[in-house]
Amino acid sequence: MTGTGVGPELIRLDGASASYGHHRVLTDVSFHVHEDQFTGIVGPSGAGKTTLLRLLLGTLAPIAGDVSRRPDLRVSYVPQLETVNWNFPVTVMECVLMSRTRGRRLPWASRQEKADVHGVLDRLGIGGLAERHIRQLSGGQQQRMFLARALLRQPQLLLMDEPTSGVDVSTRHDILHLLGDLHEDGVAIVLTTHDLNGMAAHLPHLVCVNHRIVADGTPAEVITPAVLEQTFGARMEVLEHLGMRVVVDEAPSNFMAGGG
Amino acid sequence: METLLEPLSYAFFQKGLVVAALSGALLGLIGVYIVLRGMSYIGHGLSHSIFGGFAAAQLFAAQFYALAAGLWGIASALAITVVVKKSRVGADAAIGVITIASFALGVALFAKFGSSGPSFENALFGSILGISVGQIVGLVAVSVLTAAFVFLRYRALLFSTFDPEVAAVSGVRVNRIEAALMIVLSLAILATLTVIGVTLVAAMLVIPAVIARMLTDSFGRMLAYSTAIGLASGFVGMYLSYYAGVPSGTMIVLVGATAFVIVLAITGGRGLRRSAGLDSHSEDLLAEPAA
Ligand SMILES: Nc1ncnc2c1ncn2[C@@H]1O[C@H](COP(=O)(O)OP(=O)(O)O)[C@@H](O)[C@H]1O
Ligand SMILES: [Mg+2]
């Protein structure tokens, strides 16, 4: 599985900076997204991961630097579950259908559209839930529903914000497999995560972010104590297990009475 | 039966009934988007600022007051949207100041110069009297426009209401949709102002939508229910206001509020859970008619 980005370019950020009002969040970020990209953006909460996705998406304009996007690029975005109003009155079917805004203008779904939605839901293993309200799903099912909405557009690039936060281990494995398959099928993928062991270590390419790009490379290259300390501002120990990097927190020496 | 049919023999009552039912349906339909976007304070602000335009316009150009008030309303709608988008804090306060000042201007003009159109009380609380053919035509036109907008832009409207950022990424022109919604909203407020009343229009934007939300988890059904509840409230309210001899808007809102209580009693905890956090401003509005 490649993913380090060698195919034709889809999006490029060159020296981009971003802020909300006077609050500077990202400085001098250069990041090129290629056709065969499969990248995890890693960083602590508040580091600017979501903001970096917004720059790629074009929903936030950089205050400095350049963004260019291939014309007619079809991007799908899966937002973080925590940002969604789960009390909104939509069923799973209504939610997934949202991404079909082009072409057909009638409110109700055509038979073909319904079949398409059921097809994607089946593929993601939530086939029976089309008529449920979105609140009546588990975290993993909600994540799959948004993935279904994203896939219905048949994107060339899929951006996902924290796809494995708030889901259980087996769902996390399922999602990883699914993303792997999608990548094999030629979809470029960029996702964010703060989960080093559960997510980042399994991806082919990582970008470590803490208000700027700290490091960039394969897990073997960037999952090191030095990079992690710069990224997360905390000391961590890195072990090797079956050829994979495993990160262990180093508890502060005075954490427990009499410890250290 | 006789007493029920009696008012129908008056042409003004027939007109009033049609206008009230259509107004209720129109506000019920748009109200779904307003409530789900947490924008009911805008409906509240708009109706008050349109009142200022309404009062000022009829002083200077009696024939064109509806047009002028409409322009004033659209201008304030767009101004409010810009204020909300641009400012980080205090958008509510800014809107409050602008719209209440506009409302006060309207009250002052009414008090000083009187009115060539509806009386002061009628403008505030709605009246069946003085509904002109022009107004009916206007209301029908706005209703058709609104229905066409909701029908033809259904998915774009839904997507940008639920999740504007993802909608924008998926090719929905979110800003355009929002501007169009604000224009439709101000036209709807203007068209229903005389029969529902300035102070009560905002309540009719909220009540049917909240009731509909308590009844269903589906967006499509919520739109249908809210429209139907608005229509029924307008119809029944207008009838009752005839017998009770009170302004039509107050009765229409009271009928809506009664329906709310009944549905709340039936759906109980489930209805409350569904409507929870719908719109933090809606409680203030619902409380207003009693104040
Ligand atoms: N819409 C916004 N308006 C103002 N500040 C924001 C907004 N979104 C994020 N921020 C701030 O920007 C910083 C980075 O946020 P974000 O990109 O969401 O980080 P991450 O996704 O890595 O947790 C945080 O301090 C956050 O409070
Ligand atoms: Mg984030």
PDB file of C-alpha atoms in Angstrom, chain A residues 39-131:
ATOM      1  CA  THR A  39      -2.371  10.374   4.954  1.00  0.00           C
ATOM      2  CA  GLY A  40      -3.127  10.815   8.630  1.00  0.00           C
ATOM      3  CA  ILE A  41      -2.798  14.274  10.108  1.00  0.00           C
ATOM      4  CA  VAL A  42      -1.658  13.721  13.673  1.00  0.00           C
ATOM      5  CA  GLY A  43      -1.649  16.211  16.500  1.00  0.00           C
ATOM      6  CA  PRO A  44      -3.070  17.039  19.913  1.00  0.00           C
ATOM      7  CA  SER A  45      -6.481  18.600  20.296  1.00  0.00           C
ATOM      8  CA  GLY A  46      -6.385  22.286  19.344  1.00  0.00           C
ATOM      9  CA  ALA A  47      -3.337  21.787  17.114  1.00  0.00           C
ATOM     10  CA  GLY A  48      -5.167  22.933  14.002  1.00  0.00           C
ATOM     11  CA  LYS A  49      -5.986  19.583  12.367  1.00  0.00           C
ATOM     12  CA  THR A  50      -9.567  20.514  11.508  1.00  0.00           C
ATOM     13  CA  THR A  51      -8.373  23.913  10.352  1.00  0.00           C
ATOM     14  CA  LEU A  52      -5.900  22.242   8.011  1.00  0.00           C
ATOM     15  CA  LEU A  53      -8.762  20.215   6.532  1.00  0.00           C
ATOM     16  CA  ARG A  54     -10.736  23.449   6.078  1.00  0.00           C
ATOM     17  CA  LEU A  55      -7.841  24.926   4.123  1.00  0.00           C
ATOM     18  CA  LEU A  56      -7.768  21.853   1.893  1.00  0.00           C
ATOM     19  CA  LEU A  57     -11.541  21.984   1.452  1.00  0.00           C
ATOM     20  CA  GLY A  58     -11.523  25.678   0.685  1.00  0.00           C
ATOM     21  CA  THR A  59     -14.119  26.539   3.337  1.00  0.00           C
ATOM     22  CA  LEU A  60     -11.455  28.669   5.044  1.00  0.00           C
ATOM     23  CA  ALA A  61      -9.199  30.990   3.077  1.00  0.00           C
ATOM     24  CA  PRO A  62      -5.567  31.257   4.163  1.00  0.00           C
ATOM     25  CA  ILE A  63      -4.399  34.653   5.432  1.00  0.00           C
ATOM     26  CA  ALA A  64      -1.039  34.049   3.785  1.00  0.00           C
ATOM     27  CA  GLY A  65       0.313  31.562   1.275  1.00  0.00           C
ATOM     28  CA  ASP A  66      -1.376  29.821  -1.629  1.00  0.00           C
ATOM     29  CA  VAL A  67      -3.936  27.099  -2.163  1.00  0.00           C
ATOM     30  CA  SER A  68      -4.636  25.561  -5.514  1.00  0.00           C
ATOM     31  CA  ARG A  69      -7.092  22.854  -6.278  1.00  0.00           C
ATOM     32  CA  ARG A  70      -7.525  20.825  -9.442  1.00  0.00           C
ATOM     33  CA  PRO A  71     -10.607  22.175 -11.218  1.00  0.00           C
ATOM     34  CA  ASP A  72     -13.645  19.880 -10.971  1.00  0.00           C
ATOM     35  CA  LEU A  73     -12.063  17.913  -8.148  1.00  0.00           C
ATOM     36  CA  ARG A  74     -14.792  15.900  -6.417  1.00  0.00           C
ATOM     37  CA  VAL A  75     -14.160  16.028  -2.671  1.00  0.00           C
ATOM     38  CA  SER A  76     -16.240  14.471   0.074  1.00  0.00           C
ATOM     39  CA  TYR A  77     -15.937  15.565   3.674  1.00  0.00           C
ATOM     40  CA  VAL A  78     -16.849  13.588   6.763  1.00  0.00           C
ATOM     41  CA  PRO A  79     -17.032  15.985   9.725  1.00  0.00           C
ATOM     42  CA  GLN A  80     -16.259  15.096  13.308  1.00  0.00           C
ATOM     43  CA  LEU A  81     -19.280  13.465  14.973  1.00  0.00           C
ATOM     44  CA  GLU A  82     -19.113  15.895  17.897  1.00  0.00           C
ATOM     45  CA  THR A  83     -19.862  18.877  15.663  1.00  0.00           C
ATOM     46  CA  VAL A  84     -23.152  17.492  14.381  1.00  0.00           C
ATOM     47  CA  ASN A  85     -26.619  18.412  15.639  1.00  0.00           C
ATOM     48  CA  TRP A  86     -27.884  14.894  16.274  1.00  0.00           C
ATOM     49  CA  ASN A  87     -31.318  16.184  17.233  1.00  0.00           C
ATOM     50  CA  PHE A  88     -31.924  17.398  13.685  1.00  0.00           C
ATOM     51  CA  PRO A  89     -35.004  15.680  12.223  1.00  0.00           C
ATOM     52  CA  VAL A  90     -33.537  13.488   9.511  1.00  0.00           C
ATOM     53  CA  THR A  91     -33.555   9.772   8.954  1.00  0.00           C
ATOM     54  CA  VAL A  92     -30.476   7.916   7.752  1.00  0.00           C
ATOM     55  CA  MET A  93     -31.942   7.771   4.232  1.00  0.00           C
ATOM     56  CA  GLU A  94     -32.621  11.536   4.209  1.00  0.00           C
ATOM     57  CA  CYS A  95     -29.151  12.264   5.516  1.00  0.00           C
ATOM     58  CA  VAL A  96     -27.287  10.105   3.016  1.00  0.00           C
ATOM     59  CA  LEU A  97     -29.361  11.489   0.145  1.00  0.00           C
ATOM     60  CA  MET A  98     -28.235  15.017   0.959  1.00  0.00           C
ATOM     61  CA  SER A  99     -25.115  14.603  -1.074  1.00  0.00           C
ATOM     62  CA  ARG A 100     -27.235  14.193  -4.209  1.00  0.00           C
ATOM     63  CA  THR A 101     -27.970  17.878  -4.677  1.00  0.00           C
ATOM     64  CA  ARG A 102     -26.939  18.068  -8.286  1.00  0.00           C
ATOM     65  CA  GLY A 103     -29.080  16.919 -11.160  1.00  0.00           C
ATOM     66  CA  ARG A 104     -32.388  15.806  -9.707  1.00  0.00           C
ATOM     67  CA  ARG A 105     -34.308  18.625  -8.082  1.00  0.00           C
ATOM     68  CA  LEU A 106     -37.389  16.873  -6.761  1.00  0.00           C
ATOM     69  CA  PRO A 107     -37.602  16.460  -2.988  1.00  0.00           C
ATOM     70  CA  TRP A 108     -38.228  12.736  -2.938  1.00  0.00           C
ATOM     71  CA  ALA A 109     -35.768  10.072  -3.980  1.00  0.00           C
ATOM     72  CA  SER A 110     -36.092   8.240  -7.273  1.00  0.00           C
ATOM     73  CA  ARG A 111     -36.123   4.448  -7.219  1.00  0.00           C
ATOM     74  CA  GLN A 112     -32.574   4.482  -8.562  1.00  0.00           C
ATOM     75  CA  GLU A 113     -31.425   6.853  -5.831  1.00  0.00           C
ATOM     76  CA  LYS A 114     -32.984   4.688  -3.138  1.00  0.00           C
ATOM     77  CA  ALA A 115     -31.254   1.652  -4.597  1.00  0.00           C
ATOM     78  CA  ASP A 116     -27.954   3.564  -4.636  1.00  0.00           C
ATOM     79  CA  VAL A 117     -28.347   4.553  -0.984  1.00  0.00           C
ATOM     80  CA  HIS A 118     -29.250   1.013   0.067  1.00  0.00           C
ATOM     81  CA  GLY A 119     -26.257  -0.226  -1.900  1.00  0.00           C
ATOM     82  CA  VAL A 120     -23.819   2.020  -0.042  1.00  0.00           C
ATOM     83  CA  LEU A 121     -25.433   1.322   3.330  1.00  0.00           C
ATOM     84  CA  ASP A 122     -25.180  -2.430   2.695  1.00  0.00           C
ATOM     85  CA  ARG A 123     -21.547  -2.091   1.706  1.00  0.00           C
ATOM     86  CA  LEU A 124     -20.856  -0.300   4.994  1.00  0.00           C
ATOM     87  CA  GLY A 125     -22.764  -2.874   7.011  1.00  0.00           C
ATOM     88  CA  ILE A 126     -25.675  -0.665   8.116  1.00  0.00           C
ATOM     89  CA  GLY A 127     -28.166  -1.849   5.505  1.00  0.00           C
ATOM     90  CA  GLY A 128     -31.147  -2.226   7.824  1.00  0.00           C
ATOM     91  CA  LEU A 129     -31.015   1.230   9.359  1.00  0.00           C
ATOM     92  CA  ALA A 130     -32.224   3.475   6.517  1.00  0.00           C
ATOM     93  CA  GLU A 131     -35.439   4.559   8.231  1.00  0.00           C
TER      94      GLU A 131
END
